[in-house]
Short mmCIF file of C-alpha atoms and ligand atoms in Angstrom, two decimals:
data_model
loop_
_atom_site.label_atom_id
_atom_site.label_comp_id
_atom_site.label_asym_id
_atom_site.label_seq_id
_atom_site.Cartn_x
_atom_site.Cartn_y
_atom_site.Cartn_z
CA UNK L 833 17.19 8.86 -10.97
CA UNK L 834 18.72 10.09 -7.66
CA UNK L 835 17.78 12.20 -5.05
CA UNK L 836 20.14 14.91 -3.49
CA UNK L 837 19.60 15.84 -0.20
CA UNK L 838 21.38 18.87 1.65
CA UNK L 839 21.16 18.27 5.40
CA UNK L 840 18.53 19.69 7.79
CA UNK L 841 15.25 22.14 7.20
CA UNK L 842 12.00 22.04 8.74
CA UNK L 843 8.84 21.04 7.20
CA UNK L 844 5.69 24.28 7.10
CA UNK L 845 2.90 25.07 5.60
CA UNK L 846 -0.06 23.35 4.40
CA UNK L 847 -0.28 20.33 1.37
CA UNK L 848 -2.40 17.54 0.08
CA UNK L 849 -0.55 14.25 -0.82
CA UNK L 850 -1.45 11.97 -3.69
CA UNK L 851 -4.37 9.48 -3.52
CA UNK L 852 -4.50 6.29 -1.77
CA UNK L 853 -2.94 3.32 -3.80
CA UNK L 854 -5.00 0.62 -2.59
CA UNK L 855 -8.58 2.45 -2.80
CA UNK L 856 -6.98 3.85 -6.21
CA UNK L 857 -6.54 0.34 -7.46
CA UNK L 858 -9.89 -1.35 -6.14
CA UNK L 859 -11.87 1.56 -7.51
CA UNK L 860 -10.74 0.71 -11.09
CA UNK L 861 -11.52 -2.97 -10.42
CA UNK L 862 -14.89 -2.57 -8.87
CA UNK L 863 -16.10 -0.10 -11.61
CA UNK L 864 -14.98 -2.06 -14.46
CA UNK L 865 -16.94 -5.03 -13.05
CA UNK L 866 -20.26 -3.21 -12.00
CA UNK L 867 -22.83 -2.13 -14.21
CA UNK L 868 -23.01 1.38 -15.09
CA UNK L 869 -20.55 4.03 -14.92
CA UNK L 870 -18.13 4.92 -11.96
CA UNK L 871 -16.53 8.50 -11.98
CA UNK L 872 -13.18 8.33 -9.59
CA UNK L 873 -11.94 11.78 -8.15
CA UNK L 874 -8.57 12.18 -6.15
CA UNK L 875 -7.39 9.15 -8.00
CA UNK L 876 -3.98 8.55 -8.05
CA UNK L 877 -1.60 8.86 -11.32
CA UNK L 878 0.88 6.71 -10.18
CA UNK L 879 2.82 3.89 -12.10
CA UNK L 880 1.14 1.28 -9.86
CA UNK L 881 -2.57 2.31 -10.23
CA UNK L 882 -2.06 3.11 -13.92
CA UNK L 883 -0.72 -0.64 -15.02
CA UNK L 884 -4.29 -1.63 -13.23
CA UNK L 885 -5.88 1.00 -15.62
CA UNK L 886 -4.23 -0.56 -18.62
CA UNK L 887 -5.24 -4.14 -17.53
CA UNK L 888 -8.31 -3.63 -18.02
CA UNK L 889 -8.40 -1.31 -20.74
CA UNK L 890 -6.57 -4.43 -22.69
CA UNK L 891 -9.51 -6.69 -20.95
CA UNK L 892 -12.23 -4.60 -23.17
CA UNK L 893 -13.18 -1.86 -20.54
CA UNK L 894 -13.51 1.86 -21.97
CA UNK L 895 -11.53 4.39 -18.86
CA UNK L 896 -11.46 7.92 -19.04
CA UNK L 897 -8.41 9.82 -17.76
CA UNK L 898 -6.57 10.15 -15.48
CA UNK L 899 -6.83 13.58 -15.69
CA UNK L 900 -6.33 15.79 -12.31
CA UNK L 901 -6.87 13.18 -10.71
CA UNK L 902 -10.54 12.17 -12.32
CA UNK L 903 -11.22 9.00 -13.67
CA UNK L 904 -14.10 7.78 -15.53
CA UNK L 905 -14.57 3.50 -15.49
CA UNK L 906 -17.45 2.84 -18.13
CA UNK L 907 -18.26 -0.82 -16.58
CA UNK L 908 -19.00 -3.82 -18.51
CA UNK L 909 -20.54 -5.69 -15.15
CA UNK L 910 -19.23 -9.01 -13.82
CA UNK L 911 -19.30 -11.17 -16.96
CA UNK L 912 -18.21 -8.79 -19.35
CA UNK L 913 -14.60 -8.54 -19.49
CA UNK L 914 -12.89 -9.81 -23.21
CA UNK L 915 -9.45 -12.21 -23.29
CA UNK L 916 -6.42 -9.58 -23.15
CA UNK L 917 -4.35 -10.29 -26.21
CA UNK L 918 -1.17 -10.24 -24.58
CA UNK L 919 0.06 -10.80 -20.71
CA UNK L 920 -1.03 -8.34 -18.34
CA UNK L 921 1.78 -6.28 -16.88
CA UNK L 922 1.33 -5.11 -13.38
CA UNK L 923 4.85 -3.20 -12.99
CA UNK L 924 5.84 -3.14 -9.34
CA UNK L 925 2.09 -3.63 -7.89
CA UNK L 926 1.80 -6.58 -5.61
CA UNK L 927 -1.86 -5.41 -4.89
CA UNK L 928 -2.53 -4.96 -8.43
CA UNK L 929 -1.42 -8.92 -9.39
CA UNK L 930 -2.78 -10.50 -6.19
CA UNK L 931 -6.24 -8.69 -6.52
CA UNK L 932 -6.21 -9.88 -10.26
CA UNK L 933 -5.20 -13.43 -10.28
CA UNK L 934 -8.46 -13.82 -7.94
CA UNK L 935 -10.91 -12.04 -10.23
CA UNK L 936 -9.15 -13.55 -13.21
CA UNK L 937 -9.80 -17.02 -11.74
CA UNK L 938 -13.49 -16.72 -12.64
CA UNK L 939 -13.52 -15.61 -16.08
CA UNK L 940 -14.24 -18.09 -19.03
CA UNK L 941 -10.62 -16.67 -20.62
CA UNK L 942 -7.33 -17.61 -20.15
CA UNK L 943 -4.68 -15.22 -18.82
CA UNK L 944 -1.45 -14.17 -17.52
CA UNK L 945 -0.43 -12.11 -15.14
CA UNK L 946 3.59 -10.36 -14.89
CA UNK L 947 5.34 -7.20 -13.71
CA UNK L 948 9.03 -5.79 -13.29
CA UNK L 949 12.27 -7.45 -11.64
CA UNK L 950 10.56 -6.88 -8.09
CA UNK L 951 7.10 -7.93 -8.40
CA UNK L 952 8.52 -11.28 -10.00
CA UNK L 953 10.59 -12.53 -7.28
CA UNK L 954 7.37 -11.90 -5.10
CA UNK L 955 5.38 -14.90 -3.81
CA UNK L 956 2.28 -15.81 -5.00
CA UNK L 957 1.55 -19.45 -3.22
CA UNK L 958 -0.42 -17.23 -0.92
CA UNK L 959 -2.81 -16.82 -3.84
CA UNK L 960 -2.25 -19.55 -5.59
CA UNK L 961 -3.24 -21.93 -2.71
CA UNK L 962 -6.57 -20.65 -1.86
CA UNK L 963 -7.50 -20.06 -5.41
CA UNK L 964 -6.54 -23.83 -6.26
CA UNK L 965 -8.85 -25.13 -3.46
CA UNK L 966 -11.64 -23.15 -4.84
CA UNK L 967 -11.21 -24.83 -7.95
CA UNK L 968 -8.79 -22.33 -10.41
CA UNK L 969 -6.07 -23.86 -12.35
CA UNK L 970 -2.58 -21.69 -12.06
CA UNK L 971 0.23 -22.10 -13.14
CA UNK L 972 3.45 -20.07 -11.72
CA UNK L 973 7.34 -19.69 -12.10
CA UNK L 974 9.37 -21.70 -9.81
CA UNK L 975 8.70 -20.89 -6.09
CA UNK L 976 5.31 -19.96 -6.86
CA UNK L 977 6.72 -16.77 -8.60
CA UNK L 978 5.02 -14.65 -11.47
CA UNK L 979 4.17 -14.95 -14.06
CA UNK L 980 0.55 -16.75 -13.36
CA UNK L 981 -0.87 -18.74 -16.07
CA UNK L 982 -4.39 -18.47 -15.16
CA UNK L 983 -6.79 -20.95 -16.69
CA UNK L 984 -10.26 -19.84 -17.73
CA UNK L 985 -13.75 -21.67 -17.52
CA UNK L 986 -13.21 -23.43 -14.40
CA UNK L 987 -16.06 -23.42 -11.85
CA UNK L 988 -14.95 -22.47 -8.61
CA UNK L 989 -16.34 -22.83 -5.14
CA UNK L 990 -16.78 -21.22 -2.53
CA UNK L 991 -15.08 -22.17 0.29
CA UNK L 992 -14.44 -21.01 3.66
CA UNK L 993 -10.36 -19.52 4.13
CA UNK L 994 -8.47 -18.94 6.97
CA UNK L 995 -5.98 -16.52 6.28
CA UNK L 996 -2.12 -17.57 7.47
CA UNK L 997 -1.00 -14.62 7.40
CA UNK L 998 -2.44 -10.74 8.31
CA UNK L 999 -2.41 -9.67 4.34
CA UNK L 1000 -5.43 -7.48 2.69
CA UNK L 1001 -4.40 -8.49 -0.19
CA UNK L 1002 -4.84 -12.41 -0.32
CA UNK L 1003 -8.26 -11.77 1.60
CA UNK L 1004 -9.24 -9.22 -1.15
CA UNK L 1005 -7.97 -11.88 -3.69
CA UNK L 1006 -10.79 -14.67 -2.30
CA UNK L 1007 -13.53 -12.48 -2.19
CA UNK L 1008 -13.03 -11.39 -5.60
CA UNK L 1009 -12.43 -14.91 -6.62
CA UNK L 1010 -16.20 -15.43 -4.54
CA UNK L 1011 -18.07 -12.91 -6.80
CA UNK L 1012 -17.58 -16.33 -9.42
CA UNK L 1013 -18.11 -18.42 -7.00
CA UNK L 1014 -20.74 -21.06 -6.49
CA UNK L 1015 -22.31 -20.88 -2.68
CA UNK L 1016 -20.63 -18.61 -0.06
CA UNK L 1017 -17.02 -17.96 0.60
CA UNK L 1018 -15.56 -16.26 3.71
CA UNK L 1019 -12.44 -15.65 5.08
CA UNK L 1020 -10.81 -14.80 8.63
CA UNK L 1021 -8.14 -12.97 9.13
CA UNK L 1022 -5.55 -13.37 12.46
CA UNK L 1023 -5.47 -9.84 12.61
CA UNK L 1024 -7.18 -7.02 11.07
CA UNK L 1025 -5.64 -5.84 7.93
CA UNK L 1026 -7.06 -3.06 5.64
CA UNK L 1027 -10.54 -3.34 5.06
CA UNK L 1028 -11.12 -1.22 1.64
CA UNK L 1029 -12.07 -4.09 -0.58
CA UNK L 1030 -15.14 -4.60 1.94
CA UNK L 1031 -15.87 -1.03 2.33
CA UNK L 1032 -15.90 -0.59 -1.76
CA UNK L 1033 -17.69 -3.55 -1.97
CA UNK L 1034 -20.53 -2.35 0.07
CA UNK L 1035 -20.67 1.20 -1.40
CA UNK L 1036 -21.14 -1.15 -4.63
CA UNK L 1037 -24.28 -2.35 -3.41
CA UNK L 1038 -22.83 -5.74 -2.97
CA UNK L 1039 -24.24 -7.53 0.02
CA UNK L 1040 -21.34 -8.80 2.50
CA UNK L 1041 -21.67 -10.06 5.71
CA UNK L 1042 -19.10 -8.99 8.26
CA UNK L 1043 -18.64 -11.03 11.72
CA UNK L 1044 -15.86 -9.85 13.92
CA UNK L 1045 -12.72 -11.56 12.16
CA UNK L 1046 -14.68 -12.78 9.29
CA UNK L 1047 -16.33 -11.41 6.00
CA UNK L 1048 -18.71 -13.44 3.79
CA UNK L 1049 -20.27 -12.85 0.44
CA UNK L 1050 -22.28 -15.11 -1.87
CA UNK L 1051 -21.59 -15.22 -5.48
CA UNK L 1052 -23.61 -14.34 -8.45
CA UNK L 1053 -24.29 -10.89 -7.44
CA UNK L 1054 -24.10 -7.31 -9.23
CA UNK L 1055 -21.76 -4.00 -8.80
CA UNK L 1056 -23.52 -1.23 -9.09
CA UNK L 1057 -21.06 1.63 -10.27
CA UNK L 1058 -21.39 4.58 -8.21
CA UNK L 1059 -18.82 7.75 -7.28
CA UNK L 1060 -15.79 7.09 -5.53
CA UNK L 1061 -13.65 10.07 -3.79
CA UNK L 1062 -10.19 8.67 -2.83
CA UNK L 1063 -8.43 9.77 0.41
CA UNK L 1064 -4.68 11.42 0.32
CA UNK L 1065 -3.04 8.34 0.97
CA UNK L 1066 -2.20 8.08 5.20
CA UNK L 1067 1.31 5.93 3.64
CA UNK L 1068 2.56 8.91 1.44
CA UNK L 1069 1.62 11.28 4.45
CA UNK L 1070 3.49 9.45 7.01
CA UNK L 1071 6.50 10.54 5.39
CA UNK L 1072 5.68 14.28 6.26
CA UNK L 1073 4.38 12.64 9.34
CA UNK L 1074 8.07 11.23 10.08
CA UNK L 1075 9.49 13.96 8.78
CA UNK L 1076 7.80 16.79 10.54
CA UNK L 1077 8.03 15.23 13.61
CA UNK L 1078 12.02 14.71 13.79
CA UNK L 1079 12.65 18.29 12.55
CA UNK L 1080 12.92 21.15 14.79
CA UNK L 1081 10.81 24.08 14.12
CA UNK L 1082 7.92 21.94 12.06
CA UNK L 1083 4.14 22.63 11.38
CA UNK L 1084 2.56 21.16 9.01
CA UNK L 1085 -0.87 19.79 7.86
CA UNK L 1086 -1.72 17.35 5.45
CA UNK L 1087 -5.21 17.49 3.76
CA UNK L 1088 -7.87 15.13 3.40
CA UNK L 1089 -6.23 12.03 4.65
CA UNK L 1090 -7.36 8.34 4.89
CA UNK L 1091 -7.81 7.67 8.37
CA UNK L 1092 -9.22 4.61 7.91
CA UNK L 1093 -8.76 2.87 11.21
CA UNK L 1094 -7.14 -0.55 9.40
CA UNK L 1095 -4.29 2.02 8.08
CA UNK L 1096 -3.97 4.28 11.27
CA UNK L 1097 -0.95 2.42 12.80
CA UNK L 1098 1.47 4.68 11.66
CA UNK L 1099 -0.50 7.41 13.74
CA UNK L 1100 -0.43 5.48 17.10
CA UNK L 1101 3.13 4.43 17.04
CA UNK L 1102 4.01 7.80 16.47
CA UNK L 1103 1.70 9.26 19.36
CA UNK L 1104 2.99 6.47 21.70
CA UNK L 1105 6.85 7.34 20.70
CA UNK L 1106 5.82 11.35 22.06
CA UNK L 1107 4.79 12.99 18.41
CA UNK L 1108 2.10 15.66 18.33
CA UNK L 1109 -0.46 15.25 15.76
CA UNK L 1110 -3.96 16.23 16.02
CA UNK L 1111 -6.55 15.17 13.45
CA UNK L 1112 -9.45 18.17 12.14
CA UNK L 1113 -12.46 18.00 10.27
CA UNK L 1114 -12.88 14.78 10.31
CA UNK L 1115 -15.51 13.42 7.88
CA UNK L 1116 -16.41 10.49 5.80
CA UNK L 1117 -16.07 10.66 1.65
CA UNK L 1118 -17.51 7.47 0.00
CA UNK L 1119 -17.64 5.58 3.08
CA UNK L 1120 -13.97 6.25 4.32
CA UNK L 1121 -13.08 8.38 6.89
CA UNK L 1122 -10.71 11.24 6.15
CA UNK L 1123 -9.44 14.30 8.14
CA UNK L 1124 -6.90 16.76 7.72
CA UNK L 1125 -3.61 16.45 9.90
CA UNK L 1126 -1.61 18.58 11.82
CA UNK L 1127 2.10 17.57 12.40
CA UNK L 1128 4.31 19.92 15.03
CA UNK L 1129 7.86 19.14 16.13
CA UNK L 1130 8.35 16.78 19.46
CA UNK L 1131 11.50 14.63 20.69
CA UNK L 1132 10.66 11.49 20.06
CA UNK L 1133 10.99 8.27 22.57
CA UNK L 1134 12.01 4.55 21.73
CA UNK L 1135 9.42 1.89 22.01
CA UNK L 1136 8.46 -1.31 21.77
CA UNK L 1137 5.71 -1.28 18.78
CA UNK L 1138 3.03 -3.61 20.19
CA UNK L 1139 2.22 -6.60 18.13
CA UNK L 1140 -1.64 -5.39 17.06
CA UNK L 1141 -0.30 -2.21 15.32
CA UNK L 1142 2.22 -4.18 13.23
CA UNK L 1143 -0.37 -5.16 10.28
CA UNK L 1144 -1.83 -1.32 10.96
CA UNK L 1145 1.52 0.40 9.72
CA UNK L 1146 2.74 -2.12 7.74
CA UNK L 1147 3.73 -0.12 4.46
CA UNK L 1148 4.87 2.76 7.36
CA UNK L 1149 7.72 0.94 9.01
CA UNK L 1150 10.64 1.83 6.51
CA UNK L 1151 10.00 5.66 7.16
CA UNK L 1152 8.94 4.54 11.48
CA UNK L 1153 12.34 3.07 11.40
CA UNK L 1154 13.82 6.78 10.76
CA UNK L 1155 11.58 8.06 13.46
CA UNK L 1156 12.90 5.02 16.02
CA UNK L 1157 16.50 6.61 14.52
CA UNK L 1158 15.79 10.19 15.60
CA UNK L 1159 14.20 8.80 18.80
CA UNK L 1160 15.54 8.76 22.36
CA UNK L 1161 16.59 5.47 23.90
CA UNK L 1162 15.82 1.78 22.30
CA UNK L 1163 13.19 0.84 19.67
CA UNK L 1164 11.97 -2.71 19.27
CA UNK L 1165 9.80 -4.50 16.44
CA UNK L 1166 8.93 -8.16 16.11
CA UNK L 1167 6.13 -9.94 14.50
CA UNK L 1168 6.95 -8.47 10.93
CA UNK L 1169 8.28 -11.25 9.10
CA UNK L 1170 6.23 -9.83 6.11
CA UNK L 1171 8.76 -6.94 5.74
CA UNK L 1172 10.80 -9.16 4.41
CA UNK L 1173 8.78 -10.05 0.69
CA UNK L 1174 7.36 -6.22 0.01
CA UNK L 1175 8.94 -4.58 -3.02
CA UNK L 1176 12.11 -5.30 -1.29
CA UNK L 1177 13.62 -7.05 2.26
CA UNK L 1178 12.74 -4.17 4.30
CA UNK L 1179 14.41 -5.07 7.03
CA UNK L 1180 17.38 -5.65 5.04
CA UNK L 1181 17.63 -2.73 3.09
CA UNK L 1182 16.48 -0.35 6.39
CA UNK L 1183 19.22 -1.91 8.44
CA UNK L 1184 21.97 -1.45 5.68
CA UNK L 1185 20.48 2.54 5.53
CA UNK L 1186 20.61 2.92 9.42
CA UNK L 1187 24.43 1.73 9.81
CA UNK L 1188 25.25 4.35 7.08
CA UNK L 1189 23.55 6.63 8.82
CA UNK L 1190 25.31 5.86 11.71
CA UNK L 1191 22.75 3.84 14.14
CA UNK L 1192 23.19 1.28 15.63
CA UNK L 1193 20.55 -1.37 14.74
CA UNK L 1194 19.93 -5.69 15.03
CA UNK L 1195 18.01 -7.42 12.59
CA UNK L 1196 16.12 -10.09 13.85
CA UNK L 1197 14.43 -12.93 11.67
CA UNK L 1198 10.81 -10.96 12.12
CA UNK L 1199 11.73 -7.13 13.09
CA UNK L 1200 14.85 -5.11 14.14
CA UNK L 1201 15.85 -3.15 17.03
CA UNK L 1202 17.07 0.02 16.68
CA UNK L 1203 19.18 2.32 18.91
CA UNK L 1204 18.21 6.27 18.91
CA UNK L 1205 20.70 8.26 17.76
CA UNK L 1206 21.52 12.56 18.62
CA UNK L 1207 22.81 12.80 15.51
CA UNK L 1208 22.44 11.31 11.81
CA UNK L 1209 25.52 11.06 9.27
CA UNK L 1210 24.87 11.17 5.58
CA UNK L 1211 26.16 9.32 2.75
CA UNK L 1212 25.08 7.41 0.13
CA UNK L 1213 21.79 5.31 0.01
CA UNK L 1214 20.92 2.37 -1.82
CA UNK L 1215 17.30 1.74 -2.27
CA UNK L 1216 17.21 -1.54 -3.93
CA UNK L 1217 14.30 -0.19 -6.03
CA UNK L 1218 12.04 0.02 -3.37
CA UNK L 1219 9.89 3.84 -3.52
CA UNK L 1220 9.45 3.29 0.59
CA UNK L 1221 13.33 2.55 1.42
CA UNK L 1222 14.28 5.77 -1.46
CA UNK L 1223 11.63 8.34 0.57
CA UNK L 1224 12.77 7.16 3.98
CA UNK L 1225 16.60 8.20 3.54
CA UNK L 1226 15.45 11.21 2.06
CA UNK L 1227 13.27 12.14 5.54
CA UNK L 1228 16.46 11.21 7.21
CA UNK L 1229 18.47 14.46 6.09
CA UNK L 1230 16.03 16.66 7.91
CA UNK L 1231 18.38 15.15 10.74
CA UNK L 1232 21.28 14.55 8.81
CA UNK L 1233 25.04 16.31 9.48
CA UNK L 1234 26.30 15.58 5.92
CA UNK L 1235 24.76 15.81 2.43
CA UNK L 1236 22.47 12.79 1.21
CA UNK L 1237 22.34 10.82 -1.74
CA UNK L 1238 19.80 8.45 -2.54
CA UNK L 1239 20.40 6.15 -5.54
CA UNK L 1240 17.53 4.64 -7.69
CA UNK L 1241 14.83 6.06 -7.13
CA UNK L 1242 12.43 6.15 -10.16
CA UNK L 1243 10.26 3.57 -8.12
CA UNK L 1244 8.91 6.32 -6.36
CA UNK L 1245 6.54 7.15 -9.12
CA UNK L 1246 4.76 4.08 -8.19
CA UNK L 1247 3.08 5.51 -5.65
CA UNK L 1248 4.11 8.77 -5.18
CA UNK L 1249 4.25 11.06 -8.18
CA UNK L 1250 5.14 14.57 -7.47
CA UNK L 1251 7.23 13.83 -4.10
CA UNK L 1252 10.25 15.93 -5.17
CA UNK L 1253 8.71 19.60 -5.80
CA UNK L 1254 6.06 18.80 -3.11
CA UNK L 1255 8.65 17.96 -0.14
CA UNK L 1256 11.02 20.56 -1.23
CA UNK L 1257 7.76 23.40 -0.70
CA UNK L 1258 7.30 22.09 2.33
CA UNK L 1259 11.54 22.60 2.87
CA UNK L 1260 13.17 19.28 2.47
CA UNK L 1261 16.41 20.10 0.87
CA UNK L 1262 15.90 17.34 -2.00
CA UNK L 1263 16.72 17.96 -5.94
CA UNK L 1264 16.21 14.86 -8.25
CA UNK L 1265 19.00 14.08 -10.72
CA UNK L 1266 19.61 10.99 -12.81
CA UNK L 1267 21.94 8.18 -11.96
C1 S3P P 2736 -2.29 -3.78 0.27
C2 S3P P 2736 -2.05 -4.68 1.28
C3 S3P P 2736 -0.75 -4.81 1.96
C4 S3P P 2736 0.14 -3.60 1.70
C5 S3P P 2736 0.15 -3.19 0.25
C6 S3P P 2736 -1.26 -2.84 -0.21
C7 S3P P 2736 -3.63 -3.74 -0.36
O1 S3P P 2736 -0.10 -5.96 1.46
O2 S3P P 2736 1.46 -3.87 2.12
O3 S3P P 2736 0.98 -2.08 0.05
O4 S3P P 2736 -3.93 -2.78 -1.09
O5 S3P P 2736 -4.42 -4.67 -0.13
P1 S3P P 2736 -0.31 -7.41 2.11
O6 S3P P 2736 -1.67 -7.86 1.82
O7 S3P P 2736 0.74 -8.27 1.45
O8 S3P P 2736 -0.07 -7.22 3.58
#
């Protein structure tokens, strides 16, 4: 599929983007492992959230739905999952592999983990490791690539972790792997990264002990299933946010978004760059905080992100680099190095975009710099099957002086069903076509 963009618009009116991926996926994990049943609203129907749905539906658990975004997890508590008969697909969901090799680790069944092209060039030692010193036997591709062999019955340990690198997902991957755990196991984290996995676990009724940098649980505990609304997801609104802001003659406000503060770099970069968005009603659903955004057109100025927001927007910078593009004067990022192994070499495939586009950019090893442009050509796009890299280009022809195409961009679905006839309501010039 590719998108077709005609150039310029303005983005109006009022719209609720699709749920959050990462609360969508831990709220199908948690239920299925707690005891009773967990009804999910907001949940979102993308490709990534629905291969964790059918993971554990092949592991024994009964799910209900999705249907308008309602789910329905009928959980068989900690020790009840069965042996899948077959390997567990994952698609394109790094979240939805990493967070299940460490719960997977402590069941008394063998398994195996895959997904698509992407997801199995993506490294894994970062799970792998930890888990291993805790005691689980896995077995990988070369490099430490999918697909995991993950031996059952081994006791694991817990151990104490400190994290190498600022990812939510390995820490989330321990602590599940410390619900089978003997003793305590904690991890620290050199920055903060997204905190849902302790949130959920709390609202669970799981007792967790949180110390500055550090989180702690004990295993041999229960879930207790209870109701879980999920936030619009803050990285599908930052398009709109992006968007929005680089278009002349834009108001718009995006409903019920996660503003949880982990995720809420893509907001602060913006501010500091000169955008106007103001946050209303804000409130807490399930023990996130959410609040409905308002997004009005303001030049934008070139910055240099600081370091601390860099784990904060890290699924943001694709569609921040458009925004940087659109910007007056010089934008600088370092200290991303893990752009580089998402769904695709972000930096890569951003910089590649940008020069098409006609701005100038340098990559660096862990970031790029990017030179604000007046004006933005068009052309043609590759995405190199990453959802992020196909929305970004499309944000770009709000600014654009020639037409857009975007190549390959059924990924999108992964996390953001519906984008097409959404942005084009809220007047992005953007028709889907196939290849
Ligand atoms: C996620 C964590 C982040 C993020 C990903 C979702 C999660 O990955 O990029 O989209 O749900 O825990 P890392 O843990 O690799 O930083």
């Amino acid at each position: 599929m590719q998108f077709n963009l005609n150039p310029g618009g303005a983005l109006t009116g009022t719209l609720r983007v699709p749920g959050d991926k990462s609360i969508s996926h831990r709220a199908i994990m948690l239920g299925a492992l707690a005891q009773g049943t967990t009804r999910v609203r907001g949940f979102l129907e993308g490709e990534d959230a629905l291969a964790t749905v059918a993971a554990f539906r092949a592991m024994g658990v009964q799910i209900d739905g999705p249907a308008d975004g309602e789910v329905t997890v009928h959980g068989v508590g900690l020790h009840g999952l069965r042996a899948p008969s077959a390997a567990l697909d994952l698609g394109n969901a790094g979240t939805g592999m990493r967070l299940l090799c460490g719960l997977l680790a402590g069941q008394p069944f063998d398994s195996e983990l895959t997904g698509d092209a992407s997801l199995r060039s993506r490294p894994m030692g970062r799970v792998i490791d930890p888990l291993s010193a805790m005691g689980a036997q896995i077995e990988s591709a070369a490099g430490g690539r999918p697909p995991l062999r993950i031996r059952g019955g081994r006791r694991l340990h817990g151990m104490h972790y400190e994290l190498p690198m600022a990812s939510a997902q390995v820490k989330s991957c321990v602590l599940l792997a410390g619900l089978y755990s003997e003793g305590e196991t904690s991890v620290t984290e050199p920055a903060p990264t997204r905190d849902h996995t302790e949130r959920m676990l709390g609202g669970f009724g799981y007792a967790l002990r949180r110390d500055g940098a550090t989180v702690a649980l004990r295993g041999g505990g229960e879930l207790r299933a209870c109701d879980i609304d999920v936030p619009a997801d803050i990285s599908s609104a930052a398009f709109f946010l992006v968007g929005a802001s680089i278009a002349p003659g834009s108001d718009l406000t995006l409903q019920h978004v996660g503003i949880n503060p982990t995720r809420t770099g893509v907001i602060n970069i913006l501010r500091q760059m000169g955008a106007d968005i103001t946050l209303d009603n804000e409130r807490e659903v399930g023990g996130e905080p959410v609040a409905d955004l308002r997004v009005r057109h303001a030049p934008l100025h070139g910055i240099d992100i600081p370091l601390e927001q860099v784990p904060l927007a890290i699924d943001e910078f694709p569609v921040l680099f458009v925004a940087a593009a659109c910007a007056r004067g010089t934008t600088r990022l370092r200290g991303a190095q893990e752009l580089r192994v998402k769904e695709s070499d972000r930096i890569a495939a951003m910089a590649e975009g940008l020069a098409t586009l006609g701005v100038d950019n340098q990559v660096l090893d862990d970031g790029i710099i990017i030179e604000g442009a007046t004006q933005l050509g068009g052309g043609e796009f590759r995405t190199f099957g990453d959802h992020r890299i196909a929305m970004s280009f499309a944000i770009a022809a709000l600014r654009a002086s020639e037409p857009i195409t975007v190549l390959d961009c059924q990924h999108v679905a992964t996390s953001f069903p519906g984008f097409v006839p959404l942005a084009a309501r809220a007047g992005l010039a953007v028709a889907a076509a196939d290849d």
